[in-house]
PDB file of C-alpha atoms in Angstrom:
ATOM      1  CA  MET U   4      26.862  21.859 -31.494  1.00  0.00           C
ATOM      2  CA  SER U   5      24.427  24.121 -29.587  1.00  0.00           C
ATOM      3  CA  THR U   6      26.609  26.118 -27.036  1.00  0.00           C
ATOM      4  CA  ARG U   7      23.290  27.421 -25.779  1.00  0.00           C
ATOM      5  CA  HIS U   8      21.943  23.704 -25.061  1.00  0.00           C
ATOM      6  CA  VAL U   9      25.357  22.565 -23.742  1.00  0.00           C
ATOM      7  CA  LEU U  10      25.366  25.612 -21.231  1.00  0.00           C
ATOM      8  CA  LEU U  11      21.786  24.655 -20.091  1.00  0.00           C
ATOM      9  CA  GLY U  12      22.856  21.252 -19.738  1.00  0.00           C
ATOM     10  CA  LEU U  13      25.768  22.040 -17.569  1.00  0.00           C
ATOM     11  CA  LEU U  14      23.122  24.705 -15.686  1.00  0.00           C
ATOM     12  CA  ALA U  15      20.939  21.835 -15.042  1.00  0.00           C
ATOM     13  CA  ALA U  16      23.061  20.581 -12.253  1.00  0.00           C
ATOM     14  CA  GLY U  17      22.731  23.721 -10.422  1.00  0.00           C
ATOM     15  CA  PRO U  18      23.630  27.412 -10.602  1.00  0.00           C
ATOM     16  CA  CYS U  19      27.234  28.265 -12.027  1.00  0.00           C
ATOM     17  CA  HIS U  20      29.279  31.297 -12.818  1.00  0.00           C
ATOM     18  CA  GLY U  21      30.489  31.891 -16.442  1.00  0.00           C
ATOM     19  CA  TYR U  22      34.031  30.956 -15.299  1.00  0.00           C
ATOM     20  CA  ASP U  23      32.869  27.670 -13.834  1.00  0.00           C
ATOM     21  CA  LEU U  24      30.731  26.836 -16.863  1.00  0.00           C
ATOM     22  CA  LYS U  25      33.715  27.304 -19.199  1.00  0.00           C
ATOM     23  CA  ARG U  26      35.953  24.975 -17.097  1.00  0.00           C
ATOM     24  CA  GLN U  27      33.183  22.226 -16.858  1.00  0.00           C
ATOM     25  CA  TYR U  28      32.740  22.674 -20.823  1.00  0.00           C
ATOM     26  CA  ASP U  29      36.375  21.718 -21.192  1.00  0.00           C
ATOM     27  CA  ALA U  30      36.312  19.030 -18.846  1.00  0.00           C
ATOM     28  CA  ARG U  31      33.205  17.490 -20.261  1.00  0.00           C
ATOM     29  CA  PHE U  32      33.931  18.036 -23.946  1.00  0.00           C
ATOM     30  CA  PRO U  33      38.029  17.926 -24.282  1.00  0.00           C
ATOM     31  CA  GLN U  34      38.017  16.962 -28.109  1.00  0.00           C
ATOM     32  CA  ALA U  35      35.529  19.830 -28.929  1.00  0.00           C
ATOM     33  CA  ARG U  36      36.135  23.096 -30.569  1.00  0.00           C
ATOM     34  CA  PRO U  37      37.499  25.403 -27.583  1.00  0.00           C
ATOM     35  CA  LEU U  38      34.820  27.549 -26.249  1.00  0.00           C
ATOM     36  CA  ALA U  39      35.887  31.075 -25.451  1.00  0.00           C
ATOM     37  CA  TYR U  40      34.954  32.906 -22.333  1.00  0.00           C
ATOM     38  CA  GLY U  41      33.241  35.596 -24.360  1.00  0.00           C
ATOM     39  CA  GLN U  42      31.110  33.133 -26.008  1.00  0.00           C
ATOM     40  CA  VAL U  43      29.943  31.775 -22.862  1.00  0.00           C
ATOM     41  CA  TYR U  44      29.022  35.163 -21.179  1.00  0.00           C
ATOM     42  CA  THR U  45      27.432  36.323 -24.697  1.00  0.00           C
ATOM     43  CA  THR U  46      25.221  32.969 -24.790  1.00  0.00           C
ATOM     44  CA  LEU U  47      24.267  33.377 -21.178  1.00  0.00           C
ATOM     45  CA  GLN U  48      23.237  36.827 -21.731  1.00  0.00           C
ATOM     46  CA  ARG U  49      20.962  35.477 -24.680  1.00  0.00           C
ATOM     47  CA  LEU U  50      19.687  32.752 -22.490  1.00  0.00           C
ATOM     48  CA  VAL U  51      18.412  35.423 -19.728  1.00  0.00           C
ATOM     49  CA  ARG U  52      17.025  37.493 -22.615  1.00  0.00           C
ATOM     50  CA  ASP U  53      15.188  34.417 -23.832  1.00  0.00           C
ATOM     51  CA  GLY U  54      13.800  33.331 -20.409  1.00  0.00           C
ATOM     52  CA  LEU U  55      15.690  30.049 -20.290  1.00  0.00           C
ATOM     53  CA  ALA U  56      18.443  30.999 -17.640  1.00  0.00           C
ATOM     54  CA  ALA U  57      18.274  33.326 -14.696  1.00  0.00           C
ATOM     55  CA  VAL U  58      20.642  35.491 -12.705  1.00  0.00           C
ATOM     56  CA  GLU U  59      20.594  33.939  -9.239  1.00  0.00           C
ATOM     57  CA  GLY U  60      22.859  36.388  -7.700  1.00  0.00           C
ATOM     58  CA  THR U  61      26.505  37.794  -7.391  1.00  0.00           C
ATOM     59  CA  ASP U  62      29.163  37.194  -5.373  1.00  0.00           C
ATOM     60  CA  SER U  63      33.088  38.310  -5.300  1.00  0.00           C
ATOM     61  CA  ASP U  64      34.802  35.570  -3.056  1.00  0.00           C
ATOM     62  CA  GLY U  65      37.425  37.899  -2.181  1.00  0.00           C
ATOM     63  CA  GLY U  66      38.033  38.455  -6.100  1.00  0.00           C
ATOM     64  CA  PRO U  67      35.810  40.555  -8.700  1.00  0.00           C
ATOM     65  CA  GLU U  68      32.148  40.091  -8.311  1.00  0.00           C
ATOM     66  CA  ARG U  69      30.963  37.118 -10.460  1.00  0.00           C
ATOM     67  CA  THR U  70      27.143  36.559 -11.574  1.00  0.00           C
ATOM     68  CA  LEU U  71      25.586  33.133 -10.537  1.00  0.00           C
ATOM     69  CA  TYR U  72      23.254  31.978 -13.561  1.00  0.00           C
ATOM     70  CA  GLY U  73      20.599  29.200 -13.049  1.00  0.00           C
ATOM     71  CA  SER U  74      18.448  27.421 -15.444  1.00  0.00           C
ATOM     72  CA  THR U  75      14.646  28.296 -15.461  1.00  0.00           C
ATOM     73  CA  ASP U  76      11.843  25.979 -15.961  1.00  0.00           C
ATOM     74  CA  GLU U  77      11.570  27.114 -19.399  1.00  0.00           C
ATOM     75  CA  GLY U  78      15.185  26.497 -19.870  1.00  0.00           C
ATOM     76  CA  ALA U  79      14.635  22.664 -18.318  1.00  0.00           C
ATOM     77  CA  ARG U  80      11.921  22.219 -20.864  1.00  0.00           C
ATOM     78  CA  GLU U  81      13.971  23.473 -23.933  1.00  0.00           C
ATOM     79  CA  LEU U  82      16.950  21.341 -23.004  1.00  0.00           C
ATOM     80  CA  ALA U  83      14.359  18.286 -22.766  1.00  0.00           C
ATOM     81  CA  ARG U  84      13.166  19.228 -26.164  1.00  0.00           C
ATOM     82  CA  TRP U  85      16.346  19.709 -27.574  1.00  0.00           C
ATOM     83  CA  ALA U  86      18.194  16.449 -26.260  1.00  0.00           C
ATOM     84  CA  GLY U  87      15.101  14.450 -27.485  1.00  0.00           C
ATOM     85  CA  GLU U  88      15.321  15.625 -31.021  1.00  0.00           C
ATOM     86  CA  ILE U  89      17.164  13.264 -33.418  1.00  0.00           C
ATOM     87  CA  THR U  90      20.200  14.770 -35.097  1.00  0.00           C
ATOM     88  CA  ALA U  91      19.890  15.034 -38.955  1.00  0.00           C
ATOM     89  CA  PRO U  92      22.902  13.482 -40.630  1.00  0.00           C
ATOM     90  CA  ALA U  93      24.648  16.376 -42.503  1.00  0.00           C
ATOM     91  CA  PRO U  94      22.960  16.858 -46.208  1.00  0.00           C
ATOM     92  CA  PHE U  95      26.327  17.934 -47.557  1.00  0.00           C
ATOM     93  CA  VAL U  96      29.800  16.815 -47.145  1.00  0.00           C
ATOM     94  CA  THR U  97      32.183  19.911 -46.609  1.00  0.00           C
ATOM     95  CA  ASN U  98      35.676  18.370 -46.136  1.00  0.00           C
ATOM     96  CA  GLU U  99      38.733  20.659 -46.570  1.00  0.00           C
ATOM     97  CA  ILE U 100      40.931  17.270 -47.215  1.00  0.00           C
ATOM     98  CA  PHE U 101      38.594  16.599 -50.030  1.00  0.00           C
ATOM     99  CA  ALA U 102      38.385  20.239 -51.487  1.00  0.00           C
ATOM    100  CA  LYS U 103      42.237  20.015 -51.194  1.00  0.00           C
ATOM    101  CA  VAL U 104      42.474  16.925 -53.311  1.00  0.00           C
ATOM    102  CA  VAL U 105      40.214  18.258 -56.003  1.00  0.00           C
ATOM    103  CA  VAL U 106      41.864  21.642 -56.269  1.00  0.00           C
ATOM    104  CA  SER U 107      45.227  20.122 -56.382  1.00  0.00           C
ATOM    105  CA  ILE U 108      44.062  18.072 -59.089  1.00  0.00           C
ATOM    106  CA  LEU U 109      42.663  21.069 -61.226  1.00  0.00           C
ATOM    107  CA  VAL U 110      45.630  23.100 -60.483  1.00  0.00           C
ATOM    108  CA  ALA U 111      48.108  20.213 -61.711  1.00  0.00           C
ATOM    109  CA  ALA U 112      45.885  19.824 -64.785  1.00  0.00           C
ATOM    110  CA  ALA U 113      46.214  23.329 -65.580  1.00  0.00           C
ATOM    111  CA  ALA U 114      49.925  23.561 -64.895  1.00  0.00           C
ATOM    112  CA  ALA U 115      50.392  20.489 -67.195  1.00  0.00           C
ATOM    113  CA  ARG U 116      48.899  22.399 -69.748  1.00  0.00           C
ATOM    114  CA  THR U 117      51.271  25.087 -69.575  1.00  0.00           C
ATOM    115  CA  GLY U 118      54.161  22.974 -68.723  1.00  0.00           C
ATOM    116  CA  GLN U 119      54.827  23.984 -65.084  1.00  0.00           C
ATOM    117  CA  GLY U 120      54.623  21.782 -62.205  1.00  0.00           C
ATOM    118  CA  GLY U 121      51.935  21.661 -59.977  1.00  0.00           C
ATOM    119  CA  PRO U 122      50.759  20.112 -56.570  1.00  0.00           C
ATOM    120  CA  ASP U 123      50.752  16.235 -56.043  1.00  0.00           C
ATOM    121  CA  ALA U 124      47.434  15.251 -54.933  1.00  0.00           C
ATOM    122  CA  THR U 125      48.936  11.831 -53.917  1.00  0.00           C
ATOM    123  CA  ALA U 126      51.645  13.255 -51.841  1.00  0.00           C
ATOM    124  CA  HIS U 127      49.222  15.651 -50.045  1.00  0.00           C
ATOM    125  CA  LEU U 128      47.078  12.395 -49.321  1.00  0.00           C
ATOM    126  CA  ARG U 129      50.204  10.566 -47.911  1.00  0.00           C
ATOM    127  CA  ALA U 130      51.008  13.481 -45.692  1.00  0.00           C
ATOM    128  CA  GLN U 131      47.505  14.385 -44.529  1.00  0.00           C
ATOM    129  CA  ARG U 132      47.333  10.322 -43.838  1.00  0.00           C
ATOM    130  CA  ALA U 133      50.380  10.564 -41.482  1.00  0.00           C
ATOM    131  CA  ALA U 134      49.102  13.656 -39.780  1.00  0.00           C
ATOM    132  CA  HIS U 135      45.741  11.768 -39.140  1.00  0.00           C
ATOM    133  CA  MET U 136      47.551   8.724 -37.765  1.00  0.00           C
ATOM    134  CA  GLU U 137      49.647  10.936 -35.586  1.00  0.00           C
ATOM    135  CA  ARG U 138      46.393  12.486 -33.919  1.00  0.00           C
ATOM    136  CA  MET U 139      44.990   8.872 -33.716  1.00  0.00           C
ATOM    137  CA  ARG U 140      48.168   7.695 -31.742  1.00  0.00           C
ATOM    138  CA  GLU U 141      47.542  10.886 -29.414  1.00  0.00           C
ATOM    139  CA  LEU U 142      43.865  10.227 -28.664  1.00  0.00           C
ATOM    140  CA  THR U 143      44.470   6.578 -28.309  1.00  0.00           C
ATOM    141  CA  ALA U 144      47.052   7.370 -25.781  1.00  0.00           C
ATOM    142  CA  LEU U 145      44.650  10.010 -24.007  1.00  0.00           C
ATOM    143  CA  LYS U 146      42.278   7.494 -23.766  1.00  0.00           C
ATOM    144  CA  ALA U 147      44.354   4.907 -22.103  1.00  0.00           C
ATOM    145  CA  ALA U 148      46.134   7.274 -19.868  1.00  0.00           C
ATOM    146  CA  PRO U 149      45.531   6.085 -16.097  1.00  0.00           C
ATOM    147  CA  GLY U 150      42.670   8.088 -14.831  1.00  0.00           C
ATOM    148  CA  ALA U 151      41.084   9.262 -18.094  1.00  0.00           C
ATOM    149  CA  ASP U 152      37.810  10.300 -17.204  1.00  0.00           C
ATOM    150  CA  LEU U 153      34.713   8.760 -19.239  1.00  0.00           C
ATOM    151  CA  SER U 154      34.196  12.169 -21.042  1.00  0.00           C
ATOM    152  CA  THR U 155      37.751  11.939 -22.433  1.00  0.00           C
ATOM    153  CA  VAL U 156      37.372   8.497 -23.197  1.00  0.00           C
ATOM    154  CA  LEU U 157      34.156   9.032 -25.126  1.00  0.00           C
ATOM    155  CA  SER U 158      35.092  12.054 -27.005  1.00  0.00           C
ATOM    156  CA  ALA U 159      38.390  10.377 -27.972  1.00  0.00           C
ATOM    157  CA  ASP U 160      36.520   7.365 -29.523  1.00  0.00           C
ATOM    158  CA  TYR U 161      34.399   9.779 -31.296  1.00  0.00           C
ATOM    159  CA  ALA U 162      37.485  11.713 -32.919  1.00  0.00           C
ATOM    160  CA  LEU U 163      39.020   8.368 -33.709  1.00  0.00           C
ATOM    161  CA  VAL U 164      36.281   6.825 -35.448  1.00  0.00           C
ATOM    162  CA  HIS U 165      35.856   9.961 -37.628  1.00  0.00           C
ATOM    163  CA  LEU U 166      39.580  10.269 -38.253  1.00  0.00           C
ATOM    164  CA  ASP U 167      39.672   6.492 -39.283  1.00  0.00           C
ATOM    165  CA  ALA U 168      36.885   7.142 -41.738  1.00  0.00           C
ATOM    166  CA  ASP U 169      39.129   9.718 -43.149  1.00  0.00           C
ATOM    167  CA  VAL U 170      42.112   7.531 -43.411  1.00  0.00           C
ATOM    168  CA  ARG U 171      39.915   4.904 -45.238  1.00  0.00           C
ATOM    169  CA  TRP U 172      38.620   7.371 -47.714  1.00  0.00           C
ATOM    170  CA  MET U 173      42.384   8.792 -48.049  1.00  0.00           C
ATOM    171  CA  THR U 174      43.114   5.293 -49.175  1.00  0.00           C
ATOM    172  CA  THR U 175      40.493   4.889 -51.393  1.00  0.00           C
ATOM    173  CA  THR U 176      40.921   7.916 -52.891  1.00  0.00           C
ATOM    174  CA  THR U 177      44.674   7.425 -53.562  1.00  0.00           C
ATOM    175  CA  ALA U 178      44.010   4.053 -55.310  1.00  0.00           C
ATOM    176  CA  ARG U 179      41.398   6.166 -57.720  1.00  0.00           C
ATOM    177  CA  ILE U 180      43.463   9.018 -58.202  1.00  0.00           C
ATOM    178  CA  ASP U 181      44.772   8.438 -61.601  1.00  0.00           C
ATOM    179  CA  THR U 182      41.086   7.573 -62.487  1.00  0.00           C
ATOM    180  CA  LEU U 183      39.876  10.916 -61.050  1.00  0.00           C
ATOM    181  CA  THR U 184      42.867  12.914 -62.600  1.00  0.00           C
ATOM    182  CA  ALA U 185      42.079  11.434 -66.220  1.00  0.00           C
ATOM    183  CA  GLU U 186      38.420  12.560 -65.885  1.00  0.00           C
ATOM    184  CA  VAL U 187      39.731  15.998 -64.908  1.00  0.00           C
ATOM    185  CA  HIS U 188      42.227  16.124 -67.768  1.00  0.00           C
ATOM    186  CA  ALA U 189      39.393  15.153 -70.272  1.00  0.00           C
ATOM    187  CA  ALA U 190      36.819  17.822 -68.983  1.00  0.00           C
TER     188      ALA U 190
END
């Protein structure tokens, strides 16, 4: 996710302080990777440097001085350009679960040659599936909670679809684990 474009999108509603942008980000993207305050302010400084945002003033409201940021016309054009781009599907699949299964099979094959025990890829897949199912239950409850806002529902749906795809892959891989293990042993 492009933090700079997300912040520009949040600024499109009107000028904001960095603290408020962080709060809006958390509310609008509840299932996304957390955004640190430092990242918000660093990104805002870069947006200002690049002419995509501008400092609109400062205030303190009885507390520490806070800088108010707003999008520029150039920022609005950049945001429109970015929002209109088609996001290419990922060219490579890099999934830690897949890597752990393959490595477990490799280590188990090496351990079998030396008469030692090794990790059990099937047991790992079962445990990972249980963790995924628990997270899916949490997300389902989150989106079904009374008063759940649309951002929460949409982000939960997005996460659920991806978790479901992982679970389906785990089921297929578990069914094929003996064949994969035999291939690794033969190599």
